[in-house]
Short mmCIF file of N, CA and C and ligand atoms in Angstrom, two decimals:
data_model
loop_
_atom_site.label_atom_id
_atom_site.label_comp_id
_atom_site.label_asym_id
_atom_site.label_seq_id
_atom_site.Cartn_x
_atom_site.Cartn_y
_atom_site.Cartn_z
N MET A 1 -16.29 -9.54 3.53
CA MET A 1 -16.13 -8.60 4.65
C MET A 1 -16.87 -7.29 4.33
N ALA A 2 -17.54 -6.76 5.34
CA ALA A 2 -18.35 -5.56 5.12
C ALA A 2 -17.47 -4.35 4.84
N LYS A 3 -17.97 -3.51 3.95
CA LYS A 3 -17.30 -2.25 3.70
C LYS A 3 -17.62 -1.27 4.82
N LYS A 4 -16.62 -0.52 5.22
CA LYS A 4 -16.80 0.51 6.23
C LYS A 4 -16.19 1.80 5.70
N ALA A 5 -16.55 2.88 6.36
CA ALA A 5 -15.97 4.17 5.99
C ALA A 5 -15.27 4.77 7.20
N CYS A 6 -14.10 5.35 6.93
CA CYS A 6 -13.34 6.02 7.99
C CYS A 6 -14.05 7.32 8.37
N ARG A 7 -14.27 7.54 9.66
CA ARG A 7 -14.94 8.77 10.09
C ARG A 7 -14.04 9.99 9.93
N THR A 8 -12.75 9.77 9.85
CA THR A 8 -11.81 10.89 9.78
C THR A 8 -11.64 11.39 8.35
N CYS A 9 -11.34 10.47 7.42
CA CYS A 9 -11.05 10.91 6.05
C CYS A 9 -12.10 10.46 5.04
N LYS A 10 -13.10 9.70 5.49
CA LYS A 10 -14.21 9.22 4.64
C LYS A 10 -13.79 8.13 3.66
N ARG A 11 -12.58 7.67 3.71
CA ARG A 11 -12.13 6.62 2.79
C ARG A 11 -12.89 5.32 3.07
N ILE A 12 -13.26 4.60 2.00
CA ILE A 12 -13.87 3.30 2.15
C ILE A 12 -12.78 2.30 2.53
N VAL A 13 -13.03 1.60 3.61
CA VAL A 13 -12.02 0.72 4.20
C VAL A 13 -12.57 -0.70 4.22
N ILE A 14 -11.74 -1.67 3.84
CA ILE A 14 -12.08 -3.07 4.04
C ILE A 14 -11.12 -3.59 5.09
N GLY A 15 -11.67 -3.98 6.24
CA GLY A 15 -10.83 -4.37 7.36
C GLY A 15 -11.23 -3.57 8.59
N ASN A 16 -10.36 -3.54 9.56
CA ASN A 16 -10.73 -2.94 10.84
C ASN A 16 -10.05 -1.62 11.14
N SER A 17 -9.20 -1.15 10.23
CA SER A 17 -8.60 0.16 10.46
C SER A 17 -8.33 0.85 9.14
N CYS A 18 -8.30 2.18 9.18
CA CYS A 18 -8.03 2.96 7.97
C CYS A 18 -6.54 2.93 7.68
N PRO A 19 -6.14 2.58 6.44
CA PRO A 19 -4.71 2.51 6.11
C PRO A 19 -4.05 3.89 6.08
N VAL A 20 -4.87 4.93 5.94
CA VAL A 20 -4.32 6.29 5.85
C VAL A 20 -4.19 6.91 7.24
N CYS A 21 -5.29 6.87 8.00
CA CYS A 21 -5.31 7.53 9.32
C CYS A 21 -4.81 6.62 10.43
N LYS A 22 -4.74 5.32 10.17
CA LYS A 22 -4.38 4.33 11.20
C LYS A 22 -5.38 4.32 12.35
N THR A 23 -6.60 4.78 12.05
CA THR A 23 -7.62 4.79 13.08
C THR A 23 -8.56 3.60 12.89
N SER A 24 -9.15 3.16 13.99
CA SER A 24 -10.19 2.14 13.88
C SER A 24 -11.57 2.77 14.08
N ASP A 25 -11.63 4.08 13.93
CA ASP A 25 -12.90 4.80 14.07
C ASP A 25 -13.64 4.75 12.73
N LEU A 26 -14.29 3.61 12.49
CA LEU A 26 -14.96 3.35 11.22
C LEU A 26 -16.46 3.24 11.44
N THR A 27 -17.21 3.45 10.38
CA THR A 27 -18.66 3.30 10.47
C THR A 27 -19.17 2.49 9.30
N THR A 28 -20.20 1.67 9.55
CA THR A 28 -20.84 0.93 8.47
C THR A 28 -22.06 1.68 7.96
N THR A 29 -22.40 2.79 8.59
CA THR A 29 -23.63 3.50 8.24
C THR A 29 -23.33 4.74 7.40
N PHE A 30 -22.46 4.57 6.43
CA PHE A 30 -22.16 5.69 5.53
C PHE A 30 -23.14 5.68 4.35
N GLN A 31 -23.24 6.83 3.67
CA GLN A 31 -24.14 6.94 2.52
C GLN A 31 -23.35 7.32 1.28
N GLY A 32 -23.57 6.55 0.21
CA GLY A 32 -23.01 6.90 -1.08
C GLY A 32 -21.52 6.62 -1.16
N ILE A 33 -21.08 6.24 -2.35
CA ILE A 33 -19.65 6.04 -2.58
C ILE A 33 -19.26 6.88 -3.78
N VAL A 34 -18.18 7.62 -3.65
CA VAL A 34 -17.65 8.37 -4.77
C VAL A 34 -16.21 7.90 -5.01
N VAL A 35 -15.88 7.69 -6.28
CA VAL A 35 -14.53 7.28 -6.63
C VAL A 35 -13.77 8.51 -7.12
N ILE A 36 -12.72 8.84 -6.42
CA ILE A 36 -11.92 10.02 -6.76
C ILE A 36 -10.67 9.58 -7.52
N PHE A 37 -10.54 10.07 -8.75
CA PHE A 37 -9.33 9.80 -9.52
C PHE A 37 -8.41 11.02 -9.49
N ASP A 38 -9.06 12.19 -9.46
CA ASP A 38 -8.32 13.45 -9.57
C ASP A 38 -8.59 14.29 -8.33
N VAL A 39 -7.58 14.45 -7.50
CA VAL A 39 -7.77 15.19 -6.25
C VAL A 39 -7.91 16.69 -6.49
N GLU A 40 -7.68 17.13 -7.72
CA GLU A 40 -7.88 18.54 -8.05
C GLU A 40 -9.31 18.83 -8.51
N SER A 41 -10.13 17.78 -8.63
CA SER A 41 -11.50 17.97 -9.09
C SER A 41 -12.34 18.66 -8.02
N ASP A 42 -13.45 19.28 -8.46
CA ASP A 42 -14.31 20.02 -7.54
C ASP A 42 -14.85 19.13 -6.42
N ILE A 43 -15.26 17.90 -6.77
CA ILE A 43 -15.84 17.01 -5.76
C ILE A 43 -14.79 16.63 -4.73
N ALA A 44 -13.57 16.39 -5.16
CA ALA A 44 -12.50 16.06 -4.22
C ALA A 44 -12.21 17.22 -3.28
N LYS A 45 -12.20 18.42 -3.83
CA LYS A 45 -11.95 19.59 -2.99
C LYS A 45 -13.09 19.81 -2.00
N LYS A 46 -14.32 19.60 -2.47
CA LYS A 46 -15.49 19.78 -1.61
C LYS A 46 -15.45 18.80 -0.44
N LEU A 47 -15.00 17.58 -0.71
CA LEU A 47 -14.95 16.56 0.33
C LEU A 47 -13.63 16.60 1.11
N GLY A 48 -12.72 17.43 0.69
CA GLY A 48 -11.44 17.54 1.39
C GLY A 48 -10.53 16.34 1.19
N ILE A 49 -10.63 15.74 0.00
CA ILE A 49 -9.87 14.52 -0.28
C ILE A 49 -8.50 14.85 -0.86
N THR A 50 -7.48 14.19 -0.34
CA THR A 50 -6.12 14.50 -0.76
C THR A 50 -5.42 13.32 -1.44
N ALA A 51 -6.10 12.18 -1.55
CA ALA A 51 -5.51 11.02 -2.22
C ALA A 51 -6.60 10.32 -3.02
N PRO A 52 -6.28 9.81 -4.21
CA PRO A 52 -7.28 9.10 -5.00
C PRO A 52 -7.78 7.86 -4.28
N GLY A 53 -9.02 7.47 -4.57
CA GLY A 53 -9.57 6.27 -3.94
C GLY A 53 -11.07 6.36 -3.87
N LYS A 54 -11.66 5.40 -3.15
CA LYS A 54 -13.11 5.39 -2.94
C LYS A 54 -13.43 6.02 -1.61
N TYR A 55 -14.44 6.88 -1.62
CA TYR A 55 -14.81 7.60 -0.40
C TYR A 55 -16.32 7.58 -0.22
N ALA A 56 -16.75 7.63 1.03
CA ALA A 56 -18.16 7.80 1.34
C ALA A 56 -18.51 9.28 1.18
N ILE A 57 -19.72 9.53 0.70
CA ILE A 57 -20.15 10.93 0.56
C ILE A 57 -20.54 11.49 1.93
N ARG A 58 -21.18 10.66 2.74
CA ARG A 58 -21.61 11.11 4.05
C ARG A 58 -21.32 10.00 5.07
N VAL A 59 -20.70 10.35 6.17
CA VAL A 59 -20.43 9.36 7.21
C VAL A 59 -21.06 9.79 8.53
ZN1 ZN B 1 -9.06 7.54 7.32
#
């Protein structure tokens, strides 16, 4: 199944809806994947990420 990214939170989603936002507003045309382990890190703050996981850098 193709990987998609949530347009709302940028989380990488497998399936047809984001488990966090409950939205089906997903895109397959995202760029880059970043894995966030620490939500206090600079990259997480820059991307506005509040939960660990895989995220697209640009959606
Ligand atoms: Zn989402």
